[in-house]
Coordinates of C-alpha atoms in Angstrom, one line a residue:
M1 CA 105.7 30.5 32.8
R2 CA 107.0 32.1 36.3
L3 CA 104.0 34.9 36.3
L4 CA 101.5 32.1 36.1
A5 CA 103.4 29.5 38.3
A6 CA 103.4 32.4 40.8
S7 CA 100.0 33.0 40.8
L8 CA 98.9 29.4 40.8
L9 CA 101.2 28.6 44.1
A10 CA 99.0 31.7 45.6
I11 CA 95.5 30.9 44.7
S12 CA 96.5 27.2 46.2
V13 CA 97.6 28.8 49.6
A14 CA 94.9 31.5 49.4
P15 CA 92.3 29.4 51.8
C16 CA 94.8 28.6 54.2
A17 CA 95.6 32.3 54.6
V18 CA 92.0 33.6 54.9
A19 CA 89.9 32.9 57.3
S20 CA 86.9 32.5 54.8
G21 CA 86.2 33.3 51.0
E22 CA 83.1 33.6 48.7
H23 CA 83.1 31.6 45.5
E24 CA 81.0 31.7 42.3
W25 CA 81.3 29.1 40.0
D26 CA 79.6 29.5 36.4
W27 CA 79.9 27.8 33.0
G28 CA 79.4 28.1 29.0
S29 CA 79.7 26.5 25.7
R30 CA 79.7 27.5 22.0
A31 CA 78.9 25.0 19.1
R32 CA 80.3 25.8 16.1
Y33 CA 80.1 24.4 12.6
A34 CA 82.4 26.3 10.2
Y35 CA 82.6 25.8 6.3
V36 CA 85.4 26.9 3.9
D37 CA 84.3 27.2 0.1
A38 CA 86.9 28.1 -2.4
D39 CA 89.8 25.8 -4.6
N40 CA 90.1 23.5 -1.8
S41 CA 86.9 23.4 0.3
G42 CA 86.6 22.1 3.9
Q43 CA 84.5 21.8 7.4
A44 CA 84.7 21.7 10.7
A45 CA 82.2 21.2 13.6
S46 CA 83.5 22.2 17.4
L47 CA 82.3 22.0 20.8
L48 CA 83.8 24.5 23.5
L49 CA 82.7 24.3 27.1
R50 CA 84.7 26.6 30.0
G51 CA 84.2 26.2 33.7
S52 CA 84.9 28.7 36.1
V53 CA 85.3 30.0 39.5
A54 CA 85.9 33.7 40.9
S55 CA 86.7 34.0 44.9
E56 CA 86.5 36.4 46.8
W57 CA 89.2 36.1 49.7
S58 CA 88.7 39.7 51.4
D59 CA 87.4 42.9 50.3
I60 CA 90.7 43.6 48.3
F61 CA 92.1 40.0 47.2
H62 CA 90.4 38.0 44.6
S63 CA 91.7 35.2 42.5
M64 CA 90.0 33.6 39.1
V65 CA 90.2 30.4 37.7
E66 CA 89.0 29.3 34.3
V67 CA 89.9 26.0 32.0
D68 CA 88.3 25.7 28.4
A69 CA 88.1 22.2 26.7
V70 CA 87.2 22.2 23.1
G71 CA 86.2 19.0 20.7
T72 CA 86.4 18.7 16.9
A73 CA 84.8 16.6 14.3
Y74 CA 85.4 16.4 10.8
K75 CA 89.3 16.7 11.1
N76 CA 89.8 15.3 7.8
D77 CA 88.3 18.0 6.2
H78 CA 90.3 21.1 7.7
S79 CA 93.5 22.0 9.0
D80 CA 93.5 23.7 12.8
G81 CA 96.7 25.6 12.9
A82 CA 98.4 22.5 15.2
R83 CA 97.7 19.8 12.7
F84 CA 97.8 20.6 8.7
N85 CA 96.2 18.2 6.2
N86 CA 96.5 20.3 3.0
Q87 CA 93.1 21.4 3.6
P88 CA 91.6 24.9 4.5
L89 CA 92.9 26.2 7.9
I90 CA 89.8 26.5 10.5
P91 CA 91.7 27.7 13.6
D92 CA 89.8 26.2 16.1
P93 CA 91.7 22.9 17.6
D94 CA 90.7 20.6 20.3
G95 CA 92.3 20.2 23.5
V96 CA 92.3 21.5 27.3
D97 CA 93.2 24.5 28.2
L98 CA 94.1 26.5 31.4
N99 CA 92.4 30.0 30.1
Q100 CA 92.8 32.1 33.6
A101 CA 93.8 32.1 36.7
F102 CA 95.2 35.1 38.0
L103 CA 95.3 36.9 41.4
S104 CA 93.8 40.3 41.6
L105 CA 94.3 43.0 44.2
D106 CA 91.9 45.5 44.0
L107 CA 92.2 49.3 46.0
D108 CA 90.5 52.2 45.8
A109 CA 93.2 54.2 42.8
A110 CA 94.3 50.9 41.6
A111 CA 93.7 47.0 40.2
I112 CA 96.3 44.8 40.2
H113 CA 96.5 41.3 38.2
L114 CA 99.2 38.6 38.2
G115 CA 99.0 35.6 36.2
R116 CA 97.4 34.4 33.4
Q117 CA 94.6 36.8 32.5
R118 CA 92.2 38.4 29.2
I119 CA 93.8 41.7 28.1
N120 CA 91.7 43.5 25.9
F121 CA 92.7 47.2 25.1
D122 CA 90.1 49.5 23.2
N123 CA 88.3 47.7 20.4
Q124 CA 91.5 44.8 20.3
R125 CA 92.4 46.5 17.6
F126 CA 96.8 46.2 18.8
I127 CA 96.0 44.2 21.9
G128 CA 93.3 41.3 22.2
G129 CA 92.1 38.1 22.9
N130 CA 90.8 37.1 19.6
G131 CA 87.4 35.8 21.2
F132 CA 85.6 34.8 18.1
W133 CA 88.0 31.5 17.9
Q134 CA 86.9 28.5 20.2
N135 CA 90.4 28.7 22.1
E136 CA 90.9 32.3 22.9
Q137 CA 94.5 34.0 23.5
T138 CA 95.1 34.7 26.7
F139 CA 98.3 36.3 28.5
D140 CA 100.9 35.5 31.2
A141 CA 101.0 38.8 32.4
L142 CA 101.3 41.3 35.4
L143 CA 98.9 44.0 34.8
G144 CA 98.1 47.4 36.9
K145 CA 95.3 49.8 36.0
F146 CA 95.5 53.1 38.0
K147 CA 92.9 55.6 38.5
L148 CA 94.5 59.1 37.6
A149 CA 91.4 61.4 38.0
S150 CA 87.3 60.6 38.1
N151 CA 87.1 58.4 34.6
S152 CA 90.5 58.3 33.6
N153 CA 93.1 56.0 33.8
F154 CA 96.9 54.4 33.4
T155 CA 97.5 50.8 32.6
Y156 CA 100.5 49.2 32.5
S157 CA 101.5 45.6 31.7
Y158 CA 103.9 43.1 31.4
I159 CA 103.4 39.9 29.3
A160 CA 105.9 37.2 29.7
N161 CA 103.8 34.8 27.5
A162 CA 101.1 34.9 25.0
N163 CA 98.4 31.7 25.2
R164 CA 97.6 31.8 21.2
I165 CA 94.4 30.5 19.5
F166 CA 96.4 27.2 18.2
G167 CA 96.4 25.5 21.5
E168 CA 98.5 23.6 24.0
D169 CA 99.5 21.3 21.3
A170 CA 100.9 23.2 18.7
D171 CA 104.3 23.4 18.4
G172 CA 105.0 23.7 15.0
K173 CA 107.3 20.6 14.8
N174 CA 104.6 18.8 12.7
S175 CA 103.0 21.9 11.1
Q176 CA 103.7 22.6 7.1
P177 CA 101.8 25.8 6.7
E178 CA 101.7 27.1 2.8
H179 CA 101.8 30.6 4.0
D180 CA 104.3 33.1 5.6
Y181 CA 101.3 34.0 8.5
G182 CA 104.9 35.4 10.2
N183 CA 104.9 38.4 7.9
G184 CA 108.6 39.1 7.4
N185 CA 112.3 38.1 6.5
G186 CA 112.9 37.6 9.9
N187 CA 115.0 35.1 12.3
S188 CA 112.0 33.1 13.0
S189 CA 110.8 29.5 11.1
P190 CA 107.9 29.4 9.6
D191 CA 106.2 27.0 12.0
S192 CA 107.0 29.6 14.6
A193 CA 103.7 31.5 13.6
F194 CA 101.5 28.4 14.8
F195 CA 103.3 28.2 17.7
G196 CA 100.5 27.4 20.8
D197 CA 102.4 29.8 22.5
H198 CA 104.9 32.9 22.3
Q199 CA 107.3 33.9 24.8
H200 CA 107.8 37.3 25.5
H201 CA 109.3 40.3 27.2
S202 CA 107.2 42.8 26.4
H203 CA 105.9 46.0 27.9
L204 CA 102.5 47.7 27.0
T205 CA 101.3 51.3 28.5
R206 CA 98.0 53.1 27.7
L207 CA 96.8 56.3 29.2
E208 CA 93.5 57.1 28.6
W209 CA 91.9 60.8 29.5
N210 CA 88.0 60.6 29.9
E211 CA 87.0 63.5 31.9
W212 CA 84.3 65.3 28.7
D213 CA 81.1 64.2 28.0
Y214 CA 81.4 63.3 24.7
T215 CA 85.0 62.5 23.8
R216 CA 87.8 60.3 24.8
V217 CA 91.8 60.3 24.2
V218 CA 93.8 57.1 24.6
G219 CA 97.7 57.4 23.5
Y220 CA 99.7 54.1 24.0
A221 CA 103.3 52.5 23.7
Y222 CA 104.1 48.9 23.2
R223 CA 107.4 47.2 23.1
I224 CA 106.4 43.6 21.8
D225 CA 110.3 41.5 22.5
N226 CA 108.8 38.0 21.3
R227 CA 111.2 35.7 22.1
D228 CA 109.6 32.9 20.0
M229 CA 109.1 35.1 16.9
P230 CA 111.3 37.8 16.5
S231 CA 109.9 39.1 13.7
A232 CA 106.7 40.2 15.4
S233 CA 108.6 42.0 17.6
N234 CA 108.2 46.1 17.2
N235 CA 107.6 49.1 18.8
T236 CA 104.6 51.2 18.5
V237 CA 103.4 54.6 19.8
G238 CA 100.1 56.1 19.2
V239 CA 96.8 58.0 20.1
N240 CA 93.1 57.5 19.8
Y241 CA 90.6 60.1 19.7
N242 CA 87.1 59.1 20.1
L243 CA 83.6 61.0 19.6
N244 CA 80.4 59.5 20.7
Y245 CA 77.3 61.8 20.9
K246 CA 73.3 60.7 20.8
A247 CA 70.5 63.2 20.9
R248 CA 67.0 61.4 21.2
R249 CA 66.8 59.1 17.8
I250 CA 69.9 60.3 16.3
K251 CA 73.9 59.5 17.0
Y252 CA 77.0 59.6 14.9
R253 CA 80.4 58.9 16.4
V254 CA 84.1 59.6 15.1
Q255 CA 86.8 57.3 15.9
I256 CA 90.6 59.1 14.5
E257 CA 93.7 57.2 15.4
A258 CA 97.1 57.5 14.1
A259 CA 100.4 55.2 15.4
Q260 CA 104.1 55.0 13.9
Q261 CA 106.0 51.5 14.6
N262 CA 109.4 50.5 14.6
R263 CA 109.8 46.8 13.8
F264 CA 113.6 46.4 14.9
E265 CA 114.4 43.0 14.3
L266 CA 113.5 43.6 10.5
H267 CA 115.4 47.2 10.9
A268 CA 112.2 48.7 9.5
E269 CA 111.8 51.9 10.8
S270 CA 108.5 54.4 10.5
L271 CA 105.9 52.4 9.4
P272 CA 102.7 54.0 10.0
Y273 CA 99.3 53.4 10.9
Y274 CA 96.4 55.6 10.2
L275 CA 92.7 55.0 11.1
L276 CA 89.0 57.1 10.2
D277 CA 86.1 55.4 11.0
L278 CA 82.3 57.5 11.1
G279 CA 79.4 56.2 12.5
F280 CA 75.6 58.1 11.4
G281 CA 72.6 56.0 13.3
F282 CA 69.1 56.8 13.2
N283 CA 66.9 55.1 15.5
S284 CA 67.5 51.4 15.0
W285 CA 69.8 51.8 11.9
E286 CA 73.7 52.9 11.9
L287 CA 75.5 53.9 8.6
S288 CA 79.7 53.8 8.6
T289 CA 82.5 54.2 6.8
R290 CA 85.9 53.5 7.6
Y291 CA 89.6 53.7 6.3
E292 CA 92.7 52.2 7.7
I293 CA 96.2 52.3 6.3
L294 CA 98.8 49.8 7.6
G295 CA 102.0 51.4 5.8
A296 CA 104.8 49.6 4.5
N297 CA 108.2 50.2 3.4
N298 CA 111.4 48.4 2.6
G299 CA 109.6 45.1 2.5
A300 CA 108.1 45.0 5.9
A301 CA 104.9 46.0 6.9
F302 CA 102.8 47.7 9.9
I303 CA 101.5 44.6 12.0
T304 CA 99.4 44.3 15.3
P305 CA 100.6 40.6 15.9
L306 CA 98.8 40.6 19.5
G307 CA 95.8 42.0 18.1
S308 CA 91.9 40.4 17.2
N309 CA 93.0 40.8 13.2
H310 CA 89.4 38.8 12.5
D311 CA 87.5 41.8 13.3
F312 CA 89.1 44.0 11.5
E313 CA 90.3 42.7 8.0
G314 CA 87.7 41.0 6.9
W315 CA 86.0 38.2 8.2
A316 CA 87.2 35.4 5.6
D317 CA 90.5 36.2 7.0
E318 CA 92.5 36.4 3.6
I319 CA 94.1 39.9 4.7
G320 CA 94.2 39.0 8.5
N321 CA 98.2 39.0 8.5
T322 CA 99.4 42.3 6.9
P323 CA 101.4 41.7 3.3
N324 CA 105.1 42.8 3.3
S325 CA 103.2 45.5 0.8
G326 CA 100.8 46.7 3.4
V327 CA 97.2 47.1 3.1
R328 CA 94.4 50.0 2.6
N329 CA 91.4 48.9 3.4
F330 CA 88.2 51.5 2.7
S331 CA 84.7 49.7 4.4
L332 CA 80.8 50.8 4.3
G333 CA 78.8 49.2 6.6
L334 CA 75.2 49.0 7.6
L335 CA 73.9 47.6 11.2
W336 CA 70.2 47.4 12.2
R337 CA 69.6 46.1 15.6
A338 CA 66.1 45.7 16.9
S339 CA 66.1 43.5 20.0
P340 CA 66.4 40.5 20.2
L341 CA 67.8 41.1 16.4
R342 CA 70.9 42.1 15.1
V343 CA 72.0 42.3 11.3
E344 CA 75.4 44.0 10.6
I345 CA 76.7 44.4 6.5
S346 CA 80.3 45.5 5.0
Y347 CA 82.0 45.6 2.3
H348 CA 85.2 46.6 1.9
F349 CA 88.2 47.8 -0.7
F350 CA 91.2 46.3 -0.6
K351 CA 94.7 47.5 -2.1
D352 CA 98.5 47.5 -1.2
D353 CA 99.8 50.6 0.2
V354 CA 103.1 50.6 -1.5
A355 CA 101.6 51.0 -5.2
G356 CA 98.5 51.3 -4.6
N357 CA 97.3 48.0 -6.2
N358 CA 93.7 46.3 -5.8
I359 CA 94.2 43.3 -3.7
G360 CA 90.5 42.4 -3.6
R361 CA 87.0 42.7 -2.3
E362 CA 85.0 40.8 0.5
L363 CA 80.9 41.3 1.7
D364 CA 80.7 40.1 5.1
V365 CA 77.2 39.7 6.5
D366 CA 76.2 38.6 10.3
F367 CA 73.1 37.5 11.8
V368 CA 72.3 37.5 15.4
Y369 CA 69.5 36.2 17.3
K370 CA 69.9 36.8 21.2
P371 CA 66.4 36.2 23.0
N372 CA 68.5 37.1 26.2
R373 CA 71.5 37.8 28.1
K374 CA 72.5 34.6 28.1
H375 CA 71.5 32.6 24.8
S376 CA 73.2 33.5 21.3
I377 CA 72.6 32.2 17.8
A378 CA 74.3 34.0 15.2
L379 CA 75.3 33.5 11.4
R380 CA 78.3 35.0 10.0
L381 CA 78.9 34.5 5.8
A382 CA 82.5 36.1 4.5
N383 CA 83.1 36.5 0.7
F384 CA 86.2 37.1 -0.6
E385 CA 87.2 38.2 -4.2
P386 CA 90.6 38.3 -4.8
E387 CA 92.1 40.7 -7.8
G388 CA 93.2 38.7 -10.8
D389 CA 92.8 35.0 -11.6
S390 CA 92.2 33.1 -8.4
G391 CA 89.6 31.9 -7.2
S392 CA 86.5 33.1 -4.3
V393 CA 86.8 32.4 -0.9
R394 CA 83.2 32.1 0.8
K395 CA 83.4 30.9 4.7
V396 CA 80.4 30.1 7.1
Y397 CA 80.6 30.3 10.7
L398 CA 77.3 29.1 12.8
D399 CA 77.0 29.7 16.1
Y400 CA 75.0 28.4 18.9
A401 CA 76.6 30.5 22.4
F402 CA 75.5 29.8 26.2
N403 CA 76.9 32.5 28.8
L404 CA 79.7 33.4 26.9

């Protein structure tokens, strides 16, 4: 919180330090209806209102302040992570939150941000905002991005606090979750997985080399030191290779990634991560296949506690927090887009990594209608079929978003 306090103080005195400034005010909103059909069904309705002001105090000195307010309905029909009532979890709690408040120094060869800010690395698999949910994850952090060549850069960030999707009111005191979302046998209480804030002493480094026509290479090293939930702490080192090529109507892409993780609080070492993602497109169609392994050994698995997990392990969120036996996720996808419409279908096959036993299958479908840049209507469907006698889980999200 000291980083946030320092940035707020600097923002408050900036008008006195600079003769004049330019301010750009903006706002956005998202209305959502969510429905869960399972052994215990539930529903939720929510409305996000977001207001922001971006200020330019000089050619190199800027600031951003962004406030979110979320209101909800059908509270008796769902749990939201800050409040549990034995109903299905739909993690869109109500409340007012300072989503961003940071200062930035923009130089020719570097950009530095200090304060509460959005940090999204690459596809957000490891570091991201979980922006699908109404309450976005942001970070009290210092971030520096340094230019190395014409299109390459090095990024370093120190994170002091993670402001999580469960909101400022979620302190875990009254929570009674049925699942161990912390994924571990470490020193955290079960409720700490639902805290609205996690205090950190974390260091993130990322090197992107992007000097070729079609390929990009990213290397990264993340030391996640979570003081509120030690079992989520880890050291992760990895490399990512991307190839994107387009020739008239045909395009194809390749993503290959490998990483290794040590979860030092659990004394779990050499936990592997592998990804192969292939896509082939023709005109408005794209066919893809993805195989991802979050490995496990000695009762602990590779985890991504600061990532946007909803986007990768199926939209039913039944596998979003890696099981202690790890997970292998093989999926097939089909994408069609022709403005203003976009349709995406994917089918997942989940297995555990230790024994290769089936966990379940999931069908996900997205329909998006975006008539212009500011307006969007989306319908998201997810159907998870677990292995064994457990019942299926079906989820529906219907959103209207303006300027988000």
